PDB file of C-alpha atoms in Angstrom:
ATOM      1  CA  MET G   1       1.551 -28.923 -44.602  1.00 91.00           C
ATOM      2  CA  LEU G   2      -0.768 -26.999 -42.297  1.00 96.00           C
ATOM      3  CA  LEU G   3      -0.068 -23.388 -41.346  1.00 97.00           C
ATOM      4  CA  ILE G   4      -2.081 -22.117 -38.389  1.00 97.00           C
ATOM      5  CA  GLU G   5      -2.786 -18.502 -37.478  1.00 97.00           C
ATOM      6  CA  ASN G   6      -4.424 -18.520 -34.051  1.00 96.00           C
ATOM      7  CA  GLU G   7      -4.083 -15.062 -32.503  1.00 90.00           C
ATOM      8  CA  PHE G   8      -6.723 -15.923 -29.890  1.00 93.00           C
ATOM      9  CA  ASN G   9      -4.722 -18.927 -28.638  1.00 94.00           C
ATOM     10  CA  ILE G  10      -7.772 -21.166 -28.903  1.00 95.00           C
ATOM     11  CA  ALA G  11      -6.988 -24.767 -27.949  1.00 94.00           C
ATOM     12  CA  LEU G  12      -6.715 -26.946 -31.067  1.00 96.00           C
ATOM     13  CA  HIS G  13      -6.073 -30.624 -31.777  1.00 95.00           C
ATOM     14  CA  VAL G  14      -3.062 -29.576 -33.868  1.00 96.00           C
ATOM     15  CA  LYS G  15      -1.705 -33.093 -34.468  1.00 96.00           C
ATOM     16  CA  MET G  16      -5.138 -34.275 -35.631  1.00 96.00           C
ATOM     17  CA  LEU G  17      -5.582 -31.264 -37.935  1.00 97.00           C
ATOM     18  CA  GLU G  18      -2.112 -31.830 -39.403  1.00 97.00           C
ATOM     19  CA  HIS G  19      -2.887 -35.527 -39.861  1.00 96.00           C
ATOM     20  CA  ILE G  20      -6.175 -34.813 -41.671  1.00 96.00           C
ATOM     21  CA  CYS G  21      -4.442 -32.303 -43.902  1.00 95.00           C
ATOM     22  CA  SER G  22      -1.469 -34.502 -44.778  1.00 96.00           C
ATOM     23  CA  GLU G  23      -3.659 -37.526 -45.550  1.00 95.00           C
ATOM     24  CA  HIS G  24      -5.748 -35.649 -48.094  1.00 95.00           C
ATOM     25  CA  THR G  25      -3.386 -33.247 -49.823  1.00 94.00           C
ATOM     26  CA  PRO G  26       0.338 -32.746 -50.341  1.00 93.00           C
ATOM     27  CA  LYS G  27      -0.409 -29.033 -50.707  1.00 93.00           C
ATOM     28  CA  GLU G  28      -0.197 -26.356 -48.062  1.00 95.00           C
ATOM     29  CA  VAL G  29      -3.383 -25.392 -46.209  1.00 97.00           C
ATOM     30  CA  GLU G  30      -3.737 -22.291 -44.067  1.00 97.00           C
ATOM     31  CA  LEU G  31      -6.041 -22.331 -41.035  1.00 98.00           C
ATOM     32  CA  LEU G  32      -7.072 -18.991 -39.550  1.00 98.00           C
ATOM     33  CA  ILE G  33      -8.962 -18.729 -36.268  1.00 98.00           C
ATOM     34  CA  ILE G  34     -10.929 -15.475 -36.090  1.00 97.00           C
ATOM     35  CA  ASP G  35     -13.785 -13.843 -34.156  1.00 97.00           C
ATOM     36  CA  SER G  36     -17.409 -13.198 -35.162  1.00 97.00           C
ATOM     37  CA  PRO G  37     -17.016  -9.563 -36.309  1.00 97.00           C
ATOM     38  CA  SER G  38     -14.081 -10.507 -38.564  1.00 97.00           C
ATOM     39  CA  MET G  39     -15.998 -13.480 -39.981  1.00 97.00           C
ATOM     40  CA  HIS G  40     -19.054 -11.276 -40.583  1.00 97.00           C
ATOM     41  CA  GLU G  41     -16.850  -8.936 -42.593  1.00 97.00           C
ATOM     42  CA  LEU G  42     -15.376 -11.799 -44.668  1.00 97.00           C
ATOM     43  CA  ASN G  43     -18.788 -13.335 -45.278  1.00 96.00           C
ATOM     44  CA  LEU G  44     -20.181 -10.003 -46.475  1.00 97.00           C
ATOM     45  CA  GLU G  45     -17.185  -9.237 -48.675  1.00 96.00           C
ATOM     46  CA  HIS G  46     -16.821 -12.657 -50.311  1.00 95.00           C
ATOM     47  CA  ARG G  47     -20.344 -14.101 -50.266  1.00 94.00           C
ATOM     48  CA  GLY G  48     -22.558 -11.024 -49.996  1.00 95.00           C
ATOM     49  CA  MET G  49     -24.080 -12.396 -46.778  1.00 95.00           C
ATOM     50  CA  ASP G  50     -24.567  -9.795 -44.050  1.00 97.00           C
ATOM     51  CA  LYS G  51     -24.047 -12.142 -41.114  1.00 96.00           C
ATOM     52  CA  THR G  52     -21.351 -14.164 -39.442  1.00 96.00           C
ATOM     53  CA  THR G  53     -20.829 -17.870 -40.099  1.00 96.00           C
ATOM     54  CA  ASP G  54     -18.830 -20.698 -38.554  1.00 96.00           C
ATOM     55  CA  VAL G  55     -16.437 -21.641 -41.375  1.00 97.00           C
ATOM     56  CA  LEU G  56     -15.371 -20.330 -44.777  1.00 97.00           C
ATOM     57  CA  SER G  57     -13.035 -21.944 -47.285  1.00 96.00           C
ATOM     58  CA  PHE G  58     -10.996 -20.144 -49.900  1.00 96.00           C
ATOM     59  CA  PRO G  59      -9.567 -22.532 -52.497  1.00 94.00           C
ATOM     60  CA  ILE G  60      -6.696 -21.322 -54.641  1.00 91.00           C
ATOM     61  CA  ASP G  61      -6.712 -22.017 -58.355  1.00 82.00           C
ATOM     62  CA  ASP G  62      -4.419 -24.902 -59.125  1.00 75.00           C
ATOM     63  CA  PHE G  63      -1.013 -24.045 -60.502  1.00 78.00           C
ATOM     64  CA  PRO G  64       2.418 -25.554 -59.773  1.00 78.00           C
ATOM     65  CA  HIS G  65       3.401 -25.229 -56.109  1.00 83.00           C
ATOM     66  CA  ALA G  66       0.184 -23.380 -55.213  1.00 88.00           C
ATOM     67  CA  PRO G  67      -1.288 -23.941 -51.760  1.00 92.00           C
ATOM     68  CA  LEU G  68      -4.638 -25.727 -51.675  1.00 94.00           C
ATOM     69  CA  GLY G  69      -6.233 -22.754 -49.940  1.00 96.00           C
ATOM     70  CA  ALA G  70      -7.332 -21.317 -46.615  1.00 97.00           C
ATOM     71  CA  ILE G  71      -9.898 -22.373 -44.042  1.00 98.00           C
ATOM     72  CA  VAL G  72     -11.223 -19.654 -41.737  1.00 98.00           C
ATOM     73  CA  ILE G  73     -13.001 -20.704 -38.530  1.00 98.00           C
ATOM     74  CA  ASN G  74     -15.019 -18.484 -36.212  1.00 98.00           C
ATOM     75  CA  HIS G  75     -13.933 -19.565 -32.720  1.00 97.00           C
ATOM     76  CA  GLU G  76     -16.882 -17.803 -31.053  1.00 97.00           C
ATOM     77  CA  LEU G  77     -19.517 -19.709 -33.036  1.00 97.00           C
ATOM     78  CA  ALA G  78     -17.485 -22.908 -32.605  1.00 97.00           C
ATOM     79  CA  ALA G  79     -17.590 -22.426 -28.819  1.00 97.00           C
ATOM     80  CA  GLU G  80     -21.362 -21.822 -28.885  1.00 97.00           C
ATOM     81  CA  LYS G  81     -21.983 -24.931 -30.993  1.00 97.00           C
ATOM     82  CA  ALA G  82     -19.653 -27.059 -28.861  1.00 96.00           C
ATOM     83  CA  LYS G  83     -21.537 -26.048 -25.729  1.00 97.00           C
ATOM     84  CA  GLU G  84     -24.893 -26.741 -27.428  1.00 97.00           C
ATOM     85  CA  LEU G  85     -23.759 -30.207 -28.566  1.00 95.00           C
ATOM     86  CA  GLY G  86     -21.890 -31.078 -25.374  1.00 96.00           C
ATOM     87  CA  HIS G  87     -18.412 -31.548 -26.758  1.00 95.00           C
ATOM     88  CA  SER G  88     -15.169 -29.568 -26.631  1.00 96.00           C
ATOM     89  CA  VAL G  89     -14.300 -26.501 -28.685  1.00 96.00           C
ATOM     90  CA  GLU G  90     -11.317 -28.446 -30.035  1.00 96.00           C
ATOM     91  CA  GLU G  91     -13.661 -31.141 -31.347  1.00 96.00           C
ATOM     92  CA  GLU G  92     -15.992 -28.570 -32.926  1.00 96.00           C
ATOM     93  CA  ILE G  93     -13.080 -26.815 -34.625  1.00 97.00           C
ATOM     94  CA  THR G  94     -11.872 -30.185 -35.934  1.00 97.00           C
ATOM     95  CA  LEU G  95     -15.353 -30.850 -37.377  1.00 96.00           C
ATOM     96  CA  LEU G  96     -15.368 -27.410 -38.997  1.00 97.00           C
ATOM     97  CA  PHE G  97     -11.857 -28.044 -40.345  1.00 98.00           C
ATOM     98  CA  ILE G  98     -13.070 -31.280 -41.971  1.00 97.00           C
ATOM     99  CA  HIS G  99     -15.960 -29.362 -43.543  1.00 96.00           C
ATOM    100  CA  GLY G 100     -13.560 -26.687 -44.808  1.00 96.00           C
ATOM    101  CA  MET G 101     -11.081 -29.241 -46.187  1.00 96.00           C
ATOM    102  CA  LEU G 102     -13.828 -30.910 -48.188  1.00 96.00           C
ATOM    103  CA  HIS G 103     -14.728 -27.559 -49.720  1.00 94.00           C
ATOM    104  CA  LEU G 104     -11.061 -26.966 -50.602  1.00 95.00           C
ATOM    105  CA  LEU G 105     -11.025 -30.380 -52.273  1.00 93.00           C
ATOM    106  CA  GLY G 106     -13.956 -29.401 -54.486  1.00 90.00           C
ATOM    107  CA  PHE G 107     -17.027 -30.638 -52.607  1.00 92.00           C
ATOM    108  CA  ASP G 108     -20.031 -28.297 -52.403  1.00 87.00           C
ATOM    109  CA  HIS G 109     -23.042 -29.275 -50.295  1.00 85.00           C
ATOM    110  CA  GLU G 110     -25.061 -26.418 -51.782  1.00 82.00           C
ATOM    111  CA  VAL G 111     -25.148 -28.065 -55.212  1.00 85.00           C
ATOM    112  CA  ASP G 112     -24.282 -31.752 -54.779  1.00 87.00           C
ATOM    113  CA  GLN G 113     -26.618 -34.660 -54.111  1.00 86.00           C
ATOM    114  CA  GLY G 114     -25.338 -35.385 -50.610  1.00 85.00           C
ATOM    115  CA  GLU G 115     -21.834 -36.477 -51.622  1.00 91.00           C
ATOM    116  CA  MET G 116     -20.144 -33.913 -49.387  1.00 91.00           C
ATOM    117  CA  ARG G 117     -22.196 -34.935 -46.356  1.00 92.00           C
ATOM    118  CA  GLU G 118     -21.380 -38.613 -47.023  1.00 93.00           C
ATOM    119  CA  GLN G 119     -17.675 -37.806 -47.250  1.00 93.00           C
ATOM    120  CA  GLU G 120     -17.903 -35.651 -44.117  1.00 93.00           C
ATOM    121  CA  GLU G 121     -19.496 -38.503 -42.162  1.00 94.00           C
ATOM    122  CA  ALA G 122     -16.820 -40.911 -43.400  1.00 95.00           C
ATOM    123  CA  TRP G 123     -14.017 -38.578 -42.305  1.00 95.00           C
ATOM    124  CA  ILE G 124     -15.645 -37.955 -38.918  1.00 92.00           C
ATOM    125  CA  LYS G 125     -15.829 -41.714 -38.386  1.00 93.00           C
ATOM    126  CA  GLN G 126     -12.266 -42.217 -39.682  1.00 92.00           C
ATOM    127  CA  TYR G 127     -10.808 -39.572 -37.361  1.00 90.00           C
ATOM    128  CA  ASN G 128     -13.097 -40.456 -34.435  1.00 81.00           C
TER     129      ASN G 128
END
């Protein structure tokens, strides 16, 4: 199940996000859409990085009935990247959601040998 907190009313491909979530976990996932200053604050607090970023994932330790975790997406950076790449903000947020889901499922591109990127490419192709 996907829970979405989108106070900015950013357009999302909700059905696609729900589909991706339900195909890869029976657990609850929370998606939060926030702005750059809020993301900067989270990135500093949780990663010690004094800058904003596009997506953060917060997995929850596994215990019975626990949610999988939360994915936080910076809608301002998503809009910038979408414009740069020539696609919609909804598509960019979906790409960031895929990236975040893979982190929640245990992938880590900072330490793996390209497995996360391979999986990301497969999901992007699968979900068009």
